Coordinates of C-alpha atoms and ligand atoms in Angstrom, one line a residue:
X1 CA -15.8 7.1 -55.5
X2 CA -17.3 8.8 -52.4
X3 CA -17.7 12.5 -54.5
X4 CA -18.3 10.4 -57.7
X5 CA -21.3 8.6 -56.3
X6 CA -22.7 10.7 -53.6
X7 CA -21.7 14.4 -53.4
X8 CA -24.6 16.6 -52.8
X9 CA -24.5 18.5 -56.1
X10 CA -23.0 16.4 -58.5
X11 CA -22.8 12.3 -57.2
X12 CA -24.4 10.0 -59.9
X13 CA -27.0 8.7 -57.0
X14 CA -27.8 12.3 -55.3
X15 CA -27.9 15.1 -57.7
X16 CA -31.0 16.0 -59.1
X17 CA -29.6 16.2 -62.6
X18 CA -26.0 15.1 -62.1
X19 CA -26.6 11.7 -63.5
X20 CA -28.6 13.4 -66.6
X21 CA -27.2 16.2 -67.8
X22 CA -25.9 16.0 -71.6
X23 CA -27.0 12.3 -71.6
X24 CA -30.3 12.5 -70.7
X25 CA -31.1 10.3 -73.2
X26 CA -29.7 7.0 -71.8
X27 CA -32.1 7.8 -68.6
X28 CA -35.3 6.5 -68.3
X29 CA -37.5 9.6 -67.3
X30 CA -40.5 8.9 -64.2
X31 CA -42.4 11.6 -63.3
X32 CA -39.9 14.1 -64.4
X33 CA -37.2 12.6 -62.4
X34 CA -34.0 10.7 -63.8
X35 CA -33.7 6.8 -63.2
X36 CA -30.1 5.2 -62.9
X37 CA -31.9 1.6 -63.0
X38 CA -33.9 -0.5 -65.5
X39 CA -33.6 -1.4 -68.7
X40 CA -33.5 2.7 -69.9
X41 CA -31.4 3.5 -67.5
X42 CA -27.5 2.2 -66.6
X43 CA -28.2 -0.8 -65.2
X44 CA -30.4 -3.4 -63.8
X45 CA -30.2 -5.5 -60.3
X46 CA -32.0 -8.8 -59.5
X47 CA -34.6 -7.4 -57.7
X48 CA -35.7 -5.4 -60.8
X49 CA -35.2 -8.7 -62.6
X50 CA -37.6 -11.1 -61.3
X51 CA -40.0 -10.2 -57.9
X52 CA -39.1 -13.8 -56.6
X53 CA -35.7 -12.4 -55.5
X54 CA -37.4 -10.0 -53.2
X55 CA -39.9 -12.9 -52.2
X56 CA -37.3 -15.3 -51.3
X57 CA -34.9 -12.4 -49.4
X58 CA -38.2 -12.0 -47.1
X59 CA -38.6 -15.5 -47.0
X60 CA -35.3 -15.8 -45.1
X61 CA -35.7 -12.9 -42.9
X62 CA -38.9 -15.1 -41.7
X63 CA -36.9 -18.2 -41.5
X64 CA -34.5 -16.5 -39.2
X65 CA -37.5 -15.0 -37.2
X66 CA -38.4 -18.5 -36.8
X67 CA -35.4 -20.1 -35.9
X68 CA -34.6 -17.2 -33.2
X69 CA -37.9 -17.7 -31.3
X70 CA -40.5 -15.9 -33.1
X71 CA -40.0 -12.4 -31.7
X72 CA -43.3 -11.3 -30.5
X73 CA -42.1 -7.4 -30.7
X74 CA -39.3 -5.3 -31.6
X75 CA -38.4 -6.7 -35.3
X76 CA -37.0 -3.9 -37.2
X77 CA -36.4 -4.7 -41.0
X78 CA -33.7 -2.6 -41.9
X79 CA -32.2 -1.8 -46.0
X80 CA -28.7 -0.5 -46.9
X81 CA -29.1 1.2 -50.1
X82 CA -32.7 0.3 -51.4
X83 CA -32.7 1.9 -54.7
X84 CA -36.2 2.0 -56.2
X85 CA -37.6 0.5 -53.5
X86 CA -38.1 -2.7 -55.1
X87 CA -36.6 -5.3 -52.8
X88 CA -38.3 -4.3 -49.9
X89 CA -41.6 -3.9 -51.7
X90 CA -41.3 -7.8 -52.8
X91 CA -40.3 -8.8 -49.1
X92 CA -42.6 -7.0 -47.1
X93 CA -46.0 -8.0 -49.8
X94 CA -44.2 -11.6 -48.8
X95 CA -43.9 -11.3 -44.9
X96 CA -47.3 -9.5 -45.0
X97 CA -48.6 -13.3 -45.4
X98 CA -47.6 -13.9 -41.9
X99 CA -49.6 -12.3 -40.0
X100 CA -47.8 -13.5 -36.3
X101 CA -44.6 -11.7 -38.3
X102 CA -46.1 -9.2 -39.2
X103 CA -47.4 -8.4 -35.5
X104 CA -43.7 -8.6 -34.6
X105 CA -42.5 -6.1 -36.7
X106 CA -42.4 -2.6 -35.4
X107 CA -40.8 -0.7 -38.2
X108 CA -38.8 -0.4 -41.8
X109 CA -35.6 1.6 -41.4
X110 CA -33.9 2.6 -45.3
X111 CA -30.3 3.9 -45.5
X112 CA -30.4 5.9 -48.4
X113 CA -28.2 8.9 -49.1
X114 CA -29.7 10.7 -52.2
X115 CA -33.0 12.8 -51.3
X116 CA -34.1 11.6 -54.9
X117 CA -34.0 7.9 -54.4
X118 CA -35.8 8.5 -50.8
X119 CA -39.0 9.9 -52.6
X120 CA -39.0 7.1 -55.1
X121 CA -39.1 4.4 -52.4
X122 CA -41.6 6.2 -50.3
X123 CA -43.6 6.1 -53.6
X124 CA -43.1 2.6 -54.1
X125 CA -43.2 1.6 -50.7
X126 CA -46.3 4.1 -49.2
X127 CA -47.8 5.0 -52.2
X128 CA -47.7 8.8 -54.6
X129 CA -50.1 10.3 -52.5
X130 CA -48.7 9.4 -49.3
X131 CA -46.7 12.2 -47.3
X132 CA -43.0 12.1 -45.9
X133 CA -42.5 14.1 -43.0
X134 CA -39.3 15.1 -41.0
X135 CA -40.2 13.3 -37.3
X136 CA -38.5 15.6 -34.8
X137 CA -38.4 12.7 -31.8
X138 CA -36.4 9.6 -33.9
X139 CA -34.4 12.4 -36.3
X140 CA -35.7 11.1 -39.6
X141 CA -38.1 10.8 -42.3
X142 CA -41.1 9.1 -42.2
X143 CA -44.3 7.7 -43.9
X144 CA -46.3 4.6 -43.3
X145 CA -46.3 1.5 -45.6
X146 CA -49.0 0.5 -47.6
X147 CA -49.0 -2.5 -45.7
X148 CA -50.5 -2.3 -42.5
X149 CA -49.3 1.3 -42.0
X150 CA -45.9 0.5 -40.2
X151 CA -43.4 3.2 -40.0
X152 CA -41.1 3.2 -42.8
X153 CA -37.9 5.6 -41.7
X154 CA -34.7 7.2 -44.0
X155 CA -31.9 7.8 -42.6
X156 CA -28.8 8.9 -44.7
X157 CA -26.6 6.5 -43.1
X158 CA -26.1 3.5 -41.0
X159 CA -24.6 5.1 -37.6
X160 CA -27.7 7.3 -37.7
X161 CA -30.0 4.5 -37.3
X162 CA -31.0 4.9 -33.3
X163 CA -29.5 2.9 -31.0
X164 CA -31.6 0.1 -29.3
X165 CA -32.7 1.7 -25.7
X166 CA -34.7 -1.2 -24.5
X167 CA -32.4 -4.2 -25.3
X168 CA -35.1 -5.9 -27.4
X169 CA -34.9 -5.2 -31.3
X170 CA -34.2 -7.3 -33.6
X171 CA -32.7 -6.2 -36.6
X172 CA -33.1 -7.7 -39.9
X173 CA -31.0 -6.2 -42.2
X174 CA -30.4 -6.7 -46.3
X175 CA -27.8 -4.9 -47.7
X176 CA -28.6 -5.6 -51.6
X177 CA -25.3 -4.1 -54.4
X178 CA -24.8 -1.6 -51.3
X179 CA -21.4 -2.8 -50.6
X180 CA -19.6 -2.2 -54.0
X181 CA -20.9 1.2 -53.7
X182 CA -18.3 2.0 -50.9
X183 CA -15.2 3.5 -51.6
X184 CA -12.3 1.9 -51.7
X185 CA -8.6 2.5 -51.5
X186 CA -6.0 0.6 -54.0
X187 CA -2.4 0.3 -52.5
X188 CA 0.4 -1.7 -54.8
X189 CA 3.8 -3.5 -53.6
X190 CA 6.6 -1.4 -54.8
X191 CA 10.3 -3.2 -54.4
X192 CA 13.0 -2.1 -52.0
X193 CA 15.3 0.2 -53.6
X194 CA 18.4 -2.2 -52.9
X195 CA 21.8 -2.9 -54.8
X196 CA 23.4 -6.1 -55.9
X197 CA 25.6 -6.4 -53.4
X198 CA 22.7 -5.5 -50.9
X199 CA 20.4 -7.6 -51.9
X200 CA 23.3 -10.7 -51.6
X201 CA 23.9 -9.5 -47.8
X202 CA 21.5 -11.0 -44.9
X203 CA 22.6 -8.2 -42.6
X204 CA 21.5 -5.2 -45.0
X205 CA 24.7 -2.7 -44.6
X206 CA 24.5 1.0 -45.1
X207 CA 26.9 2.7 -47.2
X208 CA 29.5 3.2 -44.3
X209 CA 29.2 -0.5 -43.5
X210 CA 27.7 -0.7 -40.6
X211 CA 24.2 -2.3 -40.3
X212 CA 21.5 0.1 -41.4
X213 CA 19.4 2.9 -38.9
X214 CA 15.7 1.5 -38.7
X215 CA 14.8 4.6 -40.8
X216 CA 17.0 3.9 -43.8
X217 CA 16.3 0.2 -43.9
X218 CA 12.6 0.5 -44.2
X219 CA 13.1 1.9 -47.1
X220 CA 15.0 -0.5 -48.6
X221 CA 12.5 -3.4 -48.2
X222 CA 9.3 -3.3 -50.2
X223 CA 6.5 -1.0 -49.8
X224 CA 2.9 -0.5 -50.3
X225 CA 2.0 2.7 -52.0
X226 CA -1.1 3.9 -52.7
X227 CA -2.9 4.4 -56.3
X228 CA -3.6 8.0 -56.8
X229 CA -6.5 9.4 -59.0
X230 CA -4.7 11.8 -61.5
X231 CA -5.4 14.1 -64.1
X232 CA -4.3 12.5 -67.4
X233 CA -1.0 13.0 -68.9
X234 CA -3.0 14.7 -71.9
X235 CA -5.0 16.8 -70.2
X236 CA -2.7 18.3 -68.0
X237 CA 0.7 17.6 -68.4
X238 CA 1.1 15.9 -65.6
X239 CA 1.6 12.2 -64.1
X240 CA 3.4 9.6 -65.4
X241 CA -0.1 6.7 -66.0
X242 CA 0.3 3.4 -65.6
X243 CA -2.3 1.0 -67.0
X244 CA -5.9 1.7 -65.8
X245 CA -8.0 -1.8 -65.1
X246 CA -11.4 -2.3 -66.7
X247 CA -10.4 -0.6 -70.3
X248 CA -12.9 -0.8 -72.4
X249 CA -12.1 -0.1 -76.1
X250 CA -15.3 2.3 -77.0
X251 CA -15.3 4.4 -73.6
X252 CA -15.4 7.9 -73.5
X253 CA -11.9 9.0 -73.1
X254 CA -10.5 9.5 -69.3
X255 CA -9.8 12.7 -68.0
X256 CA -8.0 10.9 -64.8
X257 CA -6.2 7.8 -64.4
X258 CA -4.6 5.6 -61.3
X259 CA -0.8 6.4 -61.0
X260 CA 1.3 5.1 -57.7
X261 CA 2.3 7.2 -55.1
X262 CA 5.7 8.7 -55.3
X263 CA 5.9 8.6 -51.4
X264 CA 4.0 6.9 -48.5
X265 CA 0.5 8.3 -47.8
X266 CA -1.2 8.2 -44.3
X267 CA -3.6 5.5 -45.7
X268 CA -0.7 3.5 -47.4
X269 CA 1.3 3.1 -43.5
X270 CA -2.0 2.4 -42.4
X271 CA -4.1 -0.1 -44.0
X272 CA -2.5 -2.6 -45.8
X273 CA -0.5 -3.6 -42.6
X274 CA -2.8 -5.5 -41.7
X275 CA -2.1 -9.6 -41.1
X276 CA -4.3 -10.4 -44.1
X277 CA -2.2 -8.6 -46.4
X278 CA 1.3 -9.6 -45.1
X279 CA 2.0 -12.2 -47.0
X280 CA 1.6 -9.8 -50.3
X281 CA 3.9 -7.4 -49.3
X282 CA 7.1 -9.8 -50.0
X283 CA 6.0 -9.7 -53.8
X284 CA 6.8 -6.3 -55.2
X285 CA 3.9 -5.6 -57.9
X286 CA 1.1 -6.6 -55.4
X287 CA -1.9 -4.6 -55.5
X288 CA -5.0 -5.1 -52.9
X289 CA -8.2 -2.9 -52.7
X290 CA -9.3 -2.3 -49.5
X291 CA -12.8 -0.3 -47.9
X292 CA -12.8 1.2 -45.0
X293 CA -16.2 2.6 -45.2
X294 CA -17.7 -1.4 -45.9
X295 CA -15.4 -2.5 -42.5
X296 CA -17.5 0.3 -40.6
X297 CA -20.7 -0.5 -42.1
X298 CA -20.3 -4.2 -41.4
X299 CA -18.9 -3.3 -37.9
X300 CA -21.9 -1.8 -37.2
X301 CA -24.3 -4.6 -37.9
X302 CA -22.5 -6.7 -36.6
X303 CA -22.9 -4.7 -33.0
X304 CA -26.0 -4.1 -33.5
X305 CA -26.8 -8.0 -34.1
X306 CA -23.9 -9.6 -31.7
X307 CA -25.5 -8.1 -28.4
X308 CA -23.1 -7.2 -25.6
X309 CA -20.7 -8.9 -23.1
X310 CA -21.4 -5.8 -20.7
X311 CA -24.5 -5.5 -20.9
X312 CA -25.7 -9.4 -20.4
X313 CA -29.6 -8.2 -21.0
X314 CA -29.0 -7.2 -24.1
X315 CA -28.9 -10.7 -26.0
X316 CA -27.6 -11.1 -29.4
X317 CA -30.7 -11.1 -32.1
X318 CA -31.3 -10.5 -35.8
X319 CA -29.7 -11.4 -39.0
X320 CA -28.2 -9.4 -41.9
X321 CA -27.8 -10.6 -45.4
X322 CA -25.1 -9.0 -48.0
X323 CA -25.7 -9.5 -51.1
X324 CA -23.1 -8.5 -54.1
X325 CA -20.3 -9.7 -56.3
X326 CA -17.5 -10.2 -55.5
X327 CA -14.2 -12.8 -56.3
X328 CA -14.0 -16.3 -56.5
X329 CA -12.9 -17.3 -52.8
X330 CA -13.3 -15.8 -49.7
X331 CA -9.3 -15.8 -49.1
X332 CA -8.9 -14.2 -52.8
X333 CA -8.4 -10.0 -52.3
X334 CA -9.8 -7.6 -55.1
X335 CA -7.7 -6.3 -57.5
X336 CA -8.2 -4.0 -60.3
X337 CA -11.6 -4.3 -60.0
X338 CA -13.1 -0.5 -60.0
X339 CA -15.3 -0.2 -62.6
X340 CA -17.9 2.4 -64.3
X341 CA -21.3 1.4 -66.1
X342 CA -23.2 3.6 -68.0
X343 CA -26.3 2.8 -70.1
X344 CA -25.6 -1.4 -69.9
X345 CA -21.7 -0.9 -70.7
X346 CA -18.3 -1.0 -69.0
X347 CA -16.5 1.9 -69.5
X348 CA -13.4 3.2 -67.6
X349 CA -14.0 4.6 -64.3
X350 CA -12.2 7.4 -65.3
X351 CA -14.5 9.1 -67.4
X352 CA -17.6 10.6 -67.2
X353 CA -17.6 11.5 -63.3
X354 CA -21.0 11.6 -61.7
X355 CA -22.4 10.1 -64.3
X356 CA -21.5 6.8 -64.5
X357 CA -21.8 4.4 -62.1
X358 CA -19.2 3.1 -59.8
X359 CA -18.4 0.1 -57.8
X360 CA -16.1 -2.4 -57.1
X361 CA -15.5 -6.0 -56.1
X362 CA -16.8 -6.2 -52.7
X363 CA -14.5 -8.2 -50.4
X364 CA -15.9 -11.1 -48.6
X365 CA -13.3 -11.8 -46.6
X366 CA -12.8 -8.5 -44.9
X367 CA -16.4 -8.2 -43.8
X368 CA -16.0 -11.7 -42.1
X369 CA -12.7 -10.7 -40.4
X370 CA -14.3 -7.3 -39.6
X371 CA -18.0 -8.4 -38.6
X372 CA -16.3 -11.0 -35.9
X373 CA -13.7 -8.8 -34.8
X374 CA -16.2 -6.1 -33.8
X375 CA -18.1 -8.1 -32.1
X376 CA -17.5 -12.1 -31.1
X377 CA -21.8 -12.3 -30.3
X378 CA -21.7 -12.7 -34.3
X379 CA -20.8 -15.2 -36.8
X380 CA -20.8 -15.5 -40.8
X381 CA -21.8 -18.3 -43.3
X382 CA -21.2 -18.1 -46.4
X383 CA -20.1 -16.3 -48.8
X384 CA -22.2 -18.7 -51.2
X385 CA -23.0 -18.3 -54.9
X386 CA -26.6 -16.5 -55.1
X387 CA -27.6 -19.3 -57.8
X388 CA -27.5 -21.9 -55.1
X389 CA -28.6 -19.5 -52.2
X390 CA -31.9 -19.1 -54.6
X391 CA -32.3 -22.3 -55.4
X392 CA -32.2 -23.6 -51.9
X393 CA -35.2 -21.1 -50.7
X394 CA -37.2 -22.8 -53.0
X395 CA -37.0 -20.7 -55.9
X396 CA -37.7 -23.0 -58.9
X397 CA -41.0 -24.1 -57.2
X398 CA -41.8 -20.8 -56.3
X399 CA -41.6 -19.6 -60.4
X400 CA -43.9 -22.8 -61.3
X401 CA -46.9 -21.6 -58.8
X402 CA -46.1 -18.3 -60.7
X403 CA -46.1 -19.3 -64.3
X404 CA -49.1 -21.4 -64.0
X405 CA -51.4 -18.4 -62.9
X406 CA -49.4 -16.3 -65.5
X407 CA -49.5 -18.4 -68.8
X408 CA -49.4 -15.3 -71.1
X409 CA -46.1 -14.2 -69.1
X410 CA -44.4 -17.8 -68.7
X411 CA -41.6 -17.4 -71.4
X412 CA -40.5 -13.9 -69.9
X413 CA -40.4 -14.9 -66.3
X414 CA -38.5 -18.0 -67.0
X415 CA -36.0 -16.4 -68.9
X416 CA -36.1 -13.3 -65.7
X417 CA -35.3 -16.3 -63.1
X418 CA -32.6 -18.1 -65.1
X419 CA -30.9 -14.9 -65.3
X420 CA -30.5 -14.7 -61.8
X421 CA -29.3 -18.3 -61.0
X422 CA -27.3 -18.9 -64.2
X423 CA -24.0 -19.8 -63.7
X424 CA -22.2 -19.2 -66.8
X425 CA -20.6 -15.6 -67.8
X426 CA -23.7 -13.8 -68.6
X427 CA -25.8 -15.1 -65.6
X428 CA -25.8 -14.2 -62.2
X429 CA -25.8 -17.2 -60.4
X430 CA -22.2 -17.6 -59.8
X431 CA -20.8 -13.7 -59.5
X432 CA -22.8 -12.5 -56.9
X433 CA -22.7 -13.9 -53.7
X434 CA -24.5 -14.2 -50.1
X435 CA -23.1 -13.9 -46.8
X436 CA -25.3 -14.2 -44.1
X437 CA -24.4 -12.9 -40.5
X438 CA -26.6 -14.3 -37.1
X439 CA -25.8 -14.2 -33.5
X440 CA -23.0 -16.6 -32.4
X441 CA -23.6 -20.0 -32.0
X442 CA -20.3 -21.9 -32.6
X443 CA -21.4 -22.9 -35.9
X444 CA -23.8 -25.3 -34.9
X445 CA -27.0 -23.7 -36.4
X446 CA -26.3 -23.2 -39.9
X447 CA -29.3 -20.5 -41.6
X448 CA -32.0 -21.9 -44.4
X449 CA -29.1 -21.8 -47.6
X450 CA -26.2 -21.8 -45.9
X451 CA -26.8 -25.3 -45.3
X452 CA -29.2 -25.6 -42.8
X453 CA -33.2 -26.3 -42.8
X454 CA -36.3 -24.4 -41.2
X455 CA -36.3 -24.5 -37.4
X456 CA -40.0 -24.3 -36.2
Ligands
SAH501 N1 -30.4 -2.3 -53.6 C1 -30.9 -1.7 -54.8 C2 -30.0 -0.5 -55.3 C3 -28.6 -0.7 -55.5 S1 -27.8 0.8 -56.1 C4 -31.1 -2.7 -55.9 O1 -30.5 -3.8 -55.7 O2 -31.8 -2.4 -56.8 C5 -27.0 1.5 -54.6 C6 -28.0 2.1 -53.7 O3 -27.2 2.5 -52.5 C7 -28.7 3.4 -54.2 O4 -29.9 3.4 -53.5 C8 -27.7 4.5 -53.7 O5 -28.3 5.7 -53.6 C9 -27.3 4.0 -52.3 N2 -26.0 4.4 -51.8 C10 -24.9 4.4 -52.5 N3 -23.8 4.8 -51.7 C11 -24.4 5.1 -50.5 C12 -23.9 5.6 -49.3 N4 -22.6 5.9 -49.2 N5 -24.7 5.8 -48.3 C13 -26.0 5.6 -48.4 N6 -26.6 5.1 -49.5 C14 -25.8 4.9 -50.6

């Protein structure tokens, strides 16, 4: 996924013409440059959708603001992925309205890894004729924003986003389809090679009949295994396939496909021991998908948000909103759920490398238990179902102030917003979810759509 999405030369998001070449067609074209988003290109996120997503995701920021004790300095609004740029245009035109907010905020930080995307949100975000330039002291990129020329800053990834020297930022931080962009690992239960007689004996024996060395037993109870990318029987003459998830009938055919590890891998002794995932491991045929890189990512906000017990100045501040898809319940792992899109359609994940795009479900659950586990300063809501999260912020009312100035437009923005808070297969009300994460307060504050109101 990692090489797929993001390797210098070839990933679909970072290579100049990795995501266009032989299929330029199915790209929209800007400026010469290829587009992986809109309705030209492979697909299309909320924020492209309707600009009262972005509108309400600013909204929130400023509700937290609020309810924190209106920051008078250090507010640093801070985007995982951005994209085109889109979602932070719509919340900072939004927050611009606030002018005692807007005092507050001292810069825009953007995690992007492809050089590409960078330049297209400085566009959006500073203007065409504005200039990027490397700044030597932070260690990043920089241009001012069209609005009031505040410091917008790349970085190419989250740990490289400095560290807070004076004890006082406050980071706001929206990570928007970022999160099913990170890798993940698949690992499947595979039964204990035991016989009959075995199997029917509490005390497992070894074949001399006395009770079996700690090494031989282990393997004779179940065992995860990890699911290996593999060149395709076909192809290569090699690996025995099992049943790839996603299949779509008209994809372009796979040159690789998931097979299970004939042995244990150093990630398959690690990872899925972990308590969550005991339970599975009893149940031979259990598969879980499990990211790393998203526990490190959330880990990090959740440091940077959660203040520290050693350091008692540094009190915990900001907020950080995830927004993605991901499965029904919070307790419910992903499975099976890596999939490719290219040009509006699911096709297998296995074809068409670099460029397709890639994600997976992203796991809910995990980020909570790994967000409060790197730092107790923090705590989660949610996740809730983006329908209701919009609906709560006002959203309806905020699409009837913009339909009445826009008559011409009404049909088209109303059909925009109910594609974002429907709730039936074809909507995105219901898939894609919100988990917010604030300092620690032992539940008792709950954030504007997580069930609580606006705290003046
Ligand atoms: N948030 C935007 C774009 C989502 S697409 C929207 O909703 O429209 C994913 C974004 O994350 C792209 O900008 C992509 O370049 C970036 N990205 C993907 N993997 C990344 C990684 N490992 N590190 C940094 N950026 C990454």
């Amino acid at each position: 996924m990692r090489e797929c999405l993001t390797n210098p030369q070839y990933g679909y998001y970072t290579s100049r013409s990795g995501s266009a070449s032989g299929t330029a067609a199915a790209h929209s074209e800007t400026e010469g440059r290829v587009d992986q988003f809109g309705r030209k290109g492979d697909f299309i996120t909320s924020p492209e959708i309707s600009q009262v997503f972005g509108e309400l995701v600013g909204i929130w920021f400023l509700t937290e603001w609020m309810a924190q004790g209106r920051r008078k300095s250090g507010v640093q609004v801070v985007e995982l992925g951005p994209g085109r740029g889109t979602l932070m245009d719509d919340m900072l035109r939004t927050l611009f309205q606030f002018s005692e907010f807007m005092n507050a905020l001292e810069g825009v930080w953007l995690v992007e890894a492809s050089s590409e995307l960078r330049l297209r949100q400085k566009d959006t975000l500073c203007g065409s004729d504005a200039r990027i330039e490397w700044d030597t002291v932070q260690g990043c990129w920089e241009a001012k924003s069209k609005y009031s020329a505040i410091p917008v800053r790349w970085v190419e990834d989250i740990n490289l986003l400095p560290e807070d020297e004076t004890k006082q930022a406050m980071p706001l931080i929206v990570a928007h389809e970022f999160f099913d962009a990170l890798p993940i690992h698949a690992f499947e239960v595979v039964p204990p090679r035991l016989d009959d007689q075995q199997l029917e004996n509490s005390q497992i024996l070894g074949s001399d009949g006395r009770p079996m060395s700690r090494r031989n037993l282990a393997s004779k109870l179940p065992q995860w295994r990890e699911l290996l990318v593999t060149p395709t029987q076909r192809k290569f003459g090699v690996g025995s396939a099992i049943k790839t998830p996603n299949k779509a009938s008209s994809s372009p055919e796979a040159e690789f496909t998931l097979t299970v590890a004939k042995a244990s891998t150093p990630n398959s002794l690690i990872m899925p021991e972990r308590p969550r995932y005991q339970k599975l491991k009893s149940l031979p045929g259990s598969r879980v998908e499990i990211s790393p890189e998203s526990s490190r990512y959330i880990s990090d906000i959740a440091m940077r948000i959660g203040g520290s017990n050693s350091t008692p100045d540094q009190q915990p501040s900001g907020a950080c909103l995830i927004i993605d898809y991901g499965p029904p319940t919070v307790d419910q792992i992903p499975i099976n759920t890596l999939r490719a899109i290219k040009s509006h359609r699911i096709i297998s994940p296995f074809s068409l490398p670099g460029h397709a795009d890639l994600s997976a479900d992203v796991d809910f659950g995990a980020l909570v238990e790994s967000a409060c586990t790197a730092n107790p300063g923090v705590e989660c809501h949610g996740p809730v179902e983006q329908g209701q999260w919009l609906l709560s912020l006002g959203g309806r009312e905020r699409v009837d102030v913009l339909t009445r100035g826009h008559a011409a437009k009404k049909d088209e923005m109303e059909t925009a917003w109910n594609r974002l808070v429907d709730t039936g297969p074809r909507g995105m009300g219901k898939s894609y979810k919100v988990l917010a994460v604030v300092p620690e307060k032992g539940g008792r504050r709950r954030p504007v759509g997580f069930g609580g109101d606006v705290v003046e």
